[in-house]
Short mmCIF file of C-alpha atoms in Angstrom, two decimals:
data_model
loop_
_atom_site.label_atom_id
_atom_site.label_comp_id
_atom_site.label_asym_id
_atom_site.label_seq_id
_atom_site.Cartn_x
_atom_site.Cartn_y
_atom_site.Cartn_z
CA UNK A 1 0.05 -0.27 -0.12
CA UNK A 2 2.84 2.18 0.66
CA UNK A 3 4.33 1.89 -2.56
CA UNK A 4 1.17 2.30 -4.21
CA UNK A 5 0.62 5.55 -2.53
CA UNK A 6 4.08 6.77 -3.56
CA UNK A 7 3.50 5.81 -6.95
CA UNK A 8 0.09 7.89 -7.03
CA UNK A 9 1.74 10.89 -5.66
CA UNK A 10 4.94 10.61 -8.03
CA UNK A 11 2.86 10.14 -11.20
CA UNK A 12 1.14 13.41 -10.36
CA UNK A 13 4.77 15.51 -9.36
CA UNK A 14 3.57 15.88 -5.82
CA UNK A 15 6.80 15.94 -3.95
CA UNK A 16 7.17 13.73 -0.63
CA UNK A 17 8.73 15.36 2.07
CA UNK A 18 9.89 14.98 5.74
CA UNK A 19 9.04 17.18 8.78
CA UNK A 20 10.18 16.88 12.36
CA UNK A 21 8.01 14.78 15.05
CA UNK A 22 8.99 16.67 17.93
CA UNK A 23 8.10 20.52 17.87
CA UNK A 24 7.82 23.40 20.11
CA UNK A 25 4.17 23.45 19.74
CA UNK A 26 1.19 21.33 19.97
CA UNK A 27 -2.08 21.72 18.90
CA UNK A 28 -4.75 24.00 20.72
CA UNK A 29 -7.89 22.04 19.76
CA UNK A 30 -9.75 21.15 22.90
CA UNK A 31 -10.71 17.61 21.40
CA UNK A 32 -7.01 16.33 20.64
CA UNK A 33 -4.36 16.05 23.24
CA UNK A 34 -0.70 15.97 22.17
CA UNK A 35 2.02 14.08 24.19
CA UNK A 36 4.46 16.38 25.93
CA UNK A 37 8.14 15.70 26.35
CA UNK A 38 9.44 17.49 29.34
CA UNK A 39 12.89 16.02 30.18
CA UNK A 40 15.93 15.51 28.23
CA UNK A 41 19.44 16.85 27.70
CA UNK A 42 18.37 18.73 24.38
CA UNK A 43 14.78 20.13 25.75
CA UNK A 44 14.71 23.28 27.79
CA UNK A 45 11.03 23.50 27.67
CA UNK A 46 8.31 21.35 26.71
CA UNK A 47 8.38 19.68 23.32
CA UNK A 48 5.40 18.08 21.65
CA UNK A 49 4.82 14.94 19.65
CA UNK A 50 3.10 15.95 16.66
CA UNK A 51 -0.59 15.05 16.44
CA UNK A 52 -0.13 15.76 12.44
CA UNK A 53 2.35 17.34 10.53
CA UNK A 54 -0.04 20.16 9.18
CA UNK A 55 1.56 23.20 10.79
CA UNK A 56 5.23 21.91 9.40
CA UNK A 57 3.95 21.27 6.05
CA UNK A 58 2.15 24.58 5.85
CA UNK A 59 5.56 26.56 6.99
CA UNK A 60 7.15 24.68 4.04
CA UNK A 61 4.29 25.73 1.57
CA UNK A 62 4.51 29.25 2.80
CA UNK A 63 8.21 29.18 1.58
CA UNK A 64 8.15 26.72 -1.32
CA UNK A 65 4.53 26.82 -2.80
CA UNK A 66 4.68 23.30 -4.56
CA UNK A 67 2.19 20.35 -4.11
CA UNK A 68 3.67 18.08 -1.17
CA UNK A 69 2.82 15.15 0.45
CA UNK A 70 4.06 13.10 3.68
CA UNK A 71 3.78 9.80 5.27
CA UNK A 72 4.38 9.97 9.05
CA UNK A 73 3.70 8.84 12.26
CA UNK A 74 1.12 10.85 14.56
CA UNK A 75 0.35 10.65 17.94
CA UNK A 76 -2.58 11.60 20.40
CA UNK A 77 -2.70 11.08 23.93
CA UNK A 78 -5.88 9.37 25.43
CA UNK A 79 -6.97 7.88 22.21
CA UNK A 80 -7.24 4.20 22.48
CA UNK A 81 -9.68 1.57 20.88
CA UNK A 82 -10.69 -0.60 18.10
CA UNK A 83 -10.18 2.48 15.48
CA UNK A 84 -7.80 4.18 17.57
CA UNK A 85 -3.88 3.50 18.74
CA UNK A 86 -2.22 6.53 20.51
CA UNK A 87 0.61 6.39 17.68
CA UNK A 88 -0.63 5.76 14.13
CA UNK A 89 0.43 6.21 10.51
CA UNK A 90 -0.86 9.48 8.60
CA UNK A 91 -1.00 10.33 5.09
CA UNK A 92 -1.21 14.27 4.53
CA UNK A 93 -1.12 16.36 1.43
CA UNK A 94 -1.41 19.73 0.11
CA UNK A 95 -2.40 21.06 -3.45
CA UNK A 96 -1.97 24.50 -4.07
CA UNK A 97 -4.29 25.99 -6.62
CA UNK A 98 -6.81 23.02 -5.52
CA UNK A 99 -10.46 23.84 -3.74
CA UNK A 100 -11.68 21.33 -1.25
CA UNK A 101 -14.09 19.91 -3.92
CA UNK A 102 -10.94 19.37 -6.42
CA UNK A 103 -9.14 17.70 -3.48
CA UNK A 104 -12.33 15.49 -2.55
CA UNK A 105 -11.81 14.21 -6.20
CA UNK A 106 -8.26 13.69 -5.84
CA UNK A 107 -8.70 11.75 -2.38
CA UNK A 108 -11.49 9.53 -4.35
CA UNK A 109 -9.00 8.64 -6.87
CA UNK A 110 -6.34 7.93 -4.30
CA UNK A 111 -8.59 5.74 -2.06
CA UNK A 112 -9.83 3.75 -5.18
CA UNK A 113 -6.38 2.99 -6.31
CA UNK A 114 -5.91 1.48 -2.59
CA UNK A 115 -9.45 -0.37 -2.44
CA UNK A 116 -10.37 -0.99 -6.00
CA UNK A 117 -13.60 1.13 -7.85
CA UNK A 118 -16.15 2.14 -5.45
CA UNK A 119 -19.58 4.45 -5.60
CA UNK A 120 -18.78 8.26 -4.77
CA UNK A 121 -21.44 9.66 -2.73
CA UNK A 122 -21.09 13.62 -1.60
CA UNK A 123 -23.28 14.98 1.08
CA UNK A 124 -23.81 18.14 2.53
CA UNK A 125 -23.63 17.99 6.44
CA UNK A 126 -26.86 19.95 6.72
CA UNK A 127 -28.77 17.49 4.11
CA UNK A 128 -27.43 14.39 5.77
CA UNK A 129 -28.90 15.35 9.28
CA UNK A 130 -31.94 16.28 7.77
CA UNK A 131 -31.96 12.86 5.74
CA UNK A 132 -31.39 10.61 8.77
CA UNK A 133 -32.61 12.82 11.91
CA UNK A 134 -35.14 15.10 10.50
CA UNK A 135 -33.47 18.02 12.04
CA UNK A 136 -31.45 21.15 10.60
CA UNK A 137 -27.99 20.93 12.49
CA UNK A 138 -27.18 24.58 11.67
CA UNK A 139 -30.51 26.06 13.43
CA UNK A 140 -31.24 23.62 15.81
CA UNK A 141 -30.47 25.00 19.58
CA UNK A 142 -28.13 22.52 21.86
CA UNK A 143 -31.49 21.73 23.95
CA UNK A 144 -33.11 20.39 20.78
CA UNK A 145 -30.05 18.52 19.72
CA UNK A 146 -29.72 17.31 23.40
CA UNK A 147 -33.29 15.97 23.35
CA UNK A 148 -32.57 14.43 20.03
CA UNK A 149 -29.78 12.33 21.25
CA UNK A 150 -31.35 11.09 24.15
CA UNK A 151 -33.85 9.28 21.75
CA UNK A 152 -31.39 7.54 20.18
CA UNK A 153 -27.99 7.10 22.62
CA UNK A 154 -27.69 6.55 26.00
CA UNK A 155 -26.04 9.81 27.26
CA UNK A 156 -26.47 9.45 30.82
CA UNK A 157 -25.66 12.58 32.58
CA UNK A 158 -23.65 14.08 29.81
CA UNK A 159 -23.76 17.84 29.27
CA UNK A 160 -22.35 20.04 26.59
CA UNK A 161 -22.52 22.86 23.93
CA UNK A 162 -24.14 22.38 20.76
CA UNK A 163 -20.86 21.06 19.14
CA UNK A 164 -20.59 18.09 21.90
CA UNK A 165 -24.39 16.94 20.60
CA UNK A 166 -23.65 17.27 16.93
CA UNK A 167 -20.65 15.19 17.33
CA UNK A 168 -22.41 12.94 19.45
CA UNK A 169 -25.13 12.55 16.75
CA UNK A 170 -22.69 12.53 14.25
CA UNK A 171 -20.87 9.38 15.68
CA UNK A 172 -23.53 7.27 17.10
CA UNK A 173 -26.35 7.94 14.24
CA UNK A 174 -25.07 9.51 11.16
CA UNK A 175 -21.89 7.51 10.77
CA UNK A 176 -23.47 3.79 11.16
CA UNK A 177 -26.10 5.37 8.04
CA UNK A 178 -22.85 5.68 6.25
CA UNK A 179 -22.14 1.74 6.70
CA UNK A 180 -21.48 0.56 3.11
CA UNK A 181 -18.72 -0.02 0.49
CA UNK A 182 -19.20 3.65 -1.19
CA UNK A 183 -17.09 6.54 -0.63
CA UNK A 184 -18.92 9.05 1.65
CA UNK A 185 -17.91 12.37 1.41
CA UNK A 186 -19.58 15.01 3.88
CA UNK A 187 -19.03 18.70 3.51
CA UNK A 188 -20.22 21.92 4.64
CA UNK A 189 -19.78 21.69 8.00
CA UNK A 190 -21.11 24.04 10.84
CA UNK A 191 -18.51 27.06 10.83
CA UNK A 192 -18.20 26.43 14.62
CA UNK A 193 -16.03 23.21 13.38
CA UNK A 194 -13.72 24.85 11.09
CA UNK A 195 -10.80 24.01 12.81
CA UNK A 196 -7.89 25.59 10.49
CA UNK A 197 -10.42 25.67 7.35
CA UNK A 198 -11.93 28.85 5.60
CA UNK A 199 -15.87 29.23 6.14
CA UNK A 200 -18.31 31.00 3.66
CA UNK A 201 -21.85 31.51 4.06
CA UNK A 202 -23.96 28.99 2.11
CA UNK A 203 -28.24 29.24 1.79
CA UNK A 204 -27.85 31.81 4.66
CA UNK A 205 -25.87 30.03 7.27
CA UNK A 206 -22.40 30.03 7.67
CA UNK A 207 -20.17 26.65 6.81
CA UNK A 208 -16.70 25.29 7.04
CA UNK A 209 -15.28 24.54 3.73
CA UNK A 210 -13.76 21.08 4.87
CA UNK A 211 -14.89 17.46 4.26
CA UNK A 212 -14.64 14.01 5.80
CA UNK A 213 -14.44 10.78 4.01
CA UNK A 214 -16.10 7.62 5.49
CA UNK A 215 -16.12 3.95 3.85
CA UNK A 216 -18.01 1.20 5.87
CA UNK A 217 -18.78 3.71 8.64
CA UNK A 218 -15.10 4.43 9.32
CA UNK A 219 -13.72 8.11 9.14
CA UNK A 220 -10.88 7.90 6.72
CA UNK A 221 -9.67 11.39 6.16
CA UNK A 222 -10.32 15.20 6.67
CA UNK A 223 -9.68 17.85 4.57
CA UNK A 224 -9.93 21.41 4.47
CA UNK A 225 -9.79 24.73 2.00
CA UNK A 226 -6.98 26.14 4.09
CA UNK A 227 -7.27 29.21 6.21
CA UNK A 228 -4.44 31.68 5.33
CA UNK A 229 -5.26 34.54 7.26
CA UNK A 230 -2.62 34.78 9.98
CA UNK A 231 -4.90 36.64 12.56
CA UNK A 232 -7.88 34.89 11.97
CA UNK A 233 -5.68 31.74 13.05
CA UNK A 234 -4.46 33.54 16.03
CA UNK A 235 -7.89 34.29 17.15
CA UNK A 236 -9.00 30.72 16.66
CA UNK A 237 -6.27 29.57 18.97
CA UNK A 238 -7.34 32.13 21.59
CA UNK A 239 -10.68 30.90 21.29
CA UNK A 240 -9.04 27.48 21.71
CA UNK A 241 -7.45 28.08 24.63
CA UNK A 242 -10.24 29.56 26.18
CA UNK A 243 -12.10 26.72 25.78
CA UNK A 244 -9.40 24.24 27.11
CA UNK A 245 -9.42 26.75 30.19
CA UNK A 246 -13.22 26.42 30.63
CA UNK A 247 -12.93 22.42 30.36
CA UNK A 248 -9.42 22.44 32.74
CA UNK A 249 -7.61 21.09 30.04
CA UNK A 250 -3.58 21.80 29.76
CA UNK A 251 -2.71 25.04 27.87
CA UNK A 252 -0.46 24.74 25.17
CA UNK A 253 1.26 27.64 23.44
CA UNK A 254 0.17 28.84 19.83
CA UNK A 255 2.47 27.95 16.94
CA UNK A 256 4.18 31.08 16.62
CA UNK A 257 6.16 29.66 13.68
CA UNK A 258 3.11 28.96 11.80
CA UNK A 259 1.59 32.09 12.41
CA UNK A 260 4.75 33.98 11.31
CA UNK A 261 4.37 31.84 8.14
CA UNK A 262 1.00 32.40 7.45
CA UNK A 263 1.70 36.24 7.75
CA UNK A 264 4.42 35.82 5.12
CA UNK A 265 2.02 34.33 3.04
CA UNK A 266 0.35 30.68 2.44
CA UNK A 267 -0.88 30.07 -1.20
CA UNK A 268 -4.50 29.27 -1.89
CA UNK A 269 -4.44 25.72 -1.37
CA UNK A 270 -6.44 22.68 0.08
CA UNK A 271 -4.97 20.04 2.45
CA UNK A 272 -6.27 16.56 3.81
CA UNK A 273 -5.28 13.99 6.39
CA UNK A 274 -5.74 10.30 5.79
CA UNK A 275 -5.27 7.75 8.19
CA UNK A 276 -3.30 4.50 6.81
CA UNK A 277 -4.21 2.27 9.42
CA UNK A 278 -7.98 2.57 8.99
CA UNK A 279 -7.23 2.63 5.12
CA UNK A 280 -5.69 -0.68 5.62
CA UNK A 281 -8.40 -2.04 7.84
CA UNK A 282 -10.98 -1.66 5.23
CA UNK A 283 -8.72 -2.94 2.52
CA UNK A 284 -8.20 -6.05 4.57
CA UNK A 285 -11.94 -6.34 6.09
CA UNK A 286 -10.78 -6.05 9.93
CA UNK A 287 -12.75 -4.26 12.48
CA UNK A 288 -9.81 -3.70 15.12
CA UNK A 289 -6.75 -1.39 14.34
CA UNK A 290 -4.25 -3.79 16.34
CA UNK A 291 -4.66 -6.13 13.28
CA UNK A 292 -2.86 -4.05 11.01
CA UNK A 293 -0.20 -2.95 13.22
CA UNK A 294 3.30 -4.53 13.70
CA UNK A 295 3.04 -3.75 17.37
CA UNK A 296 0.16 -2.37 19.24
CA UNK A 297 0.03 0.01 21.84
CA UNK A 298 -0.17 -2.76 24.58
CA UNK A 299 3.11 -4.56 23.58
CA UNK A 300 5.04 -1.75 22.02
#
């Protein structure tokens, strides 16, 4: 599979790159926790194992606006289960001049090279929620979504904001609906879930210009029309840290190197991260990530 992927990008003149795994900044995203390294002869202050190569690859793009990809290991604390390993293999690539719809097409081409021909379907996030749950996720209140979640999932005493309930409904109700061999692309997520994607107004609501790919109910890829505005990115980091504080989560410094690079200029581009362990799971028809790892977390 690795050879197939490298051949795919070689034919398209996309350059393979390599970036550091241990960096001075981690992610601020409240839903992702990085591993930190605090002791060592070379470590004067905390360094972070990267949850994805995104920040460093964008810094490369700011200096050299050329299509690039990377196959690397990524690390996320607290994520262990049938589909999660704290250390995992990630394919990430960036396409200057592509919007996220063009990148969706290329993702579909790559996945079909690895899995064989599949039917490709695209769903707007808003329309998918309406079709499966009969609710408008953009206009429904947190209380309405909470009540809907209680109808479908045992949520016990769980509480949270609107995005918590949207995520719960997506993972427990919508994802099983996508449990077939088709390539299901979901796009136009709520603007509150933009992460590092641009936002736009569509049909009277603000949406994030990002997508996710599901195959057999498994999330394989997450892509963005990349945010290039340095001040907007700083504001989002600040908002993330405020939310982390409210949830009593560790505070992580924003990546000033990335912000400086964005200030210098990121070319218009789209990027995507694709989990190769999960892709191999789908290719082999297995349901536990440990079946595709040389050594699982417990034995490494």
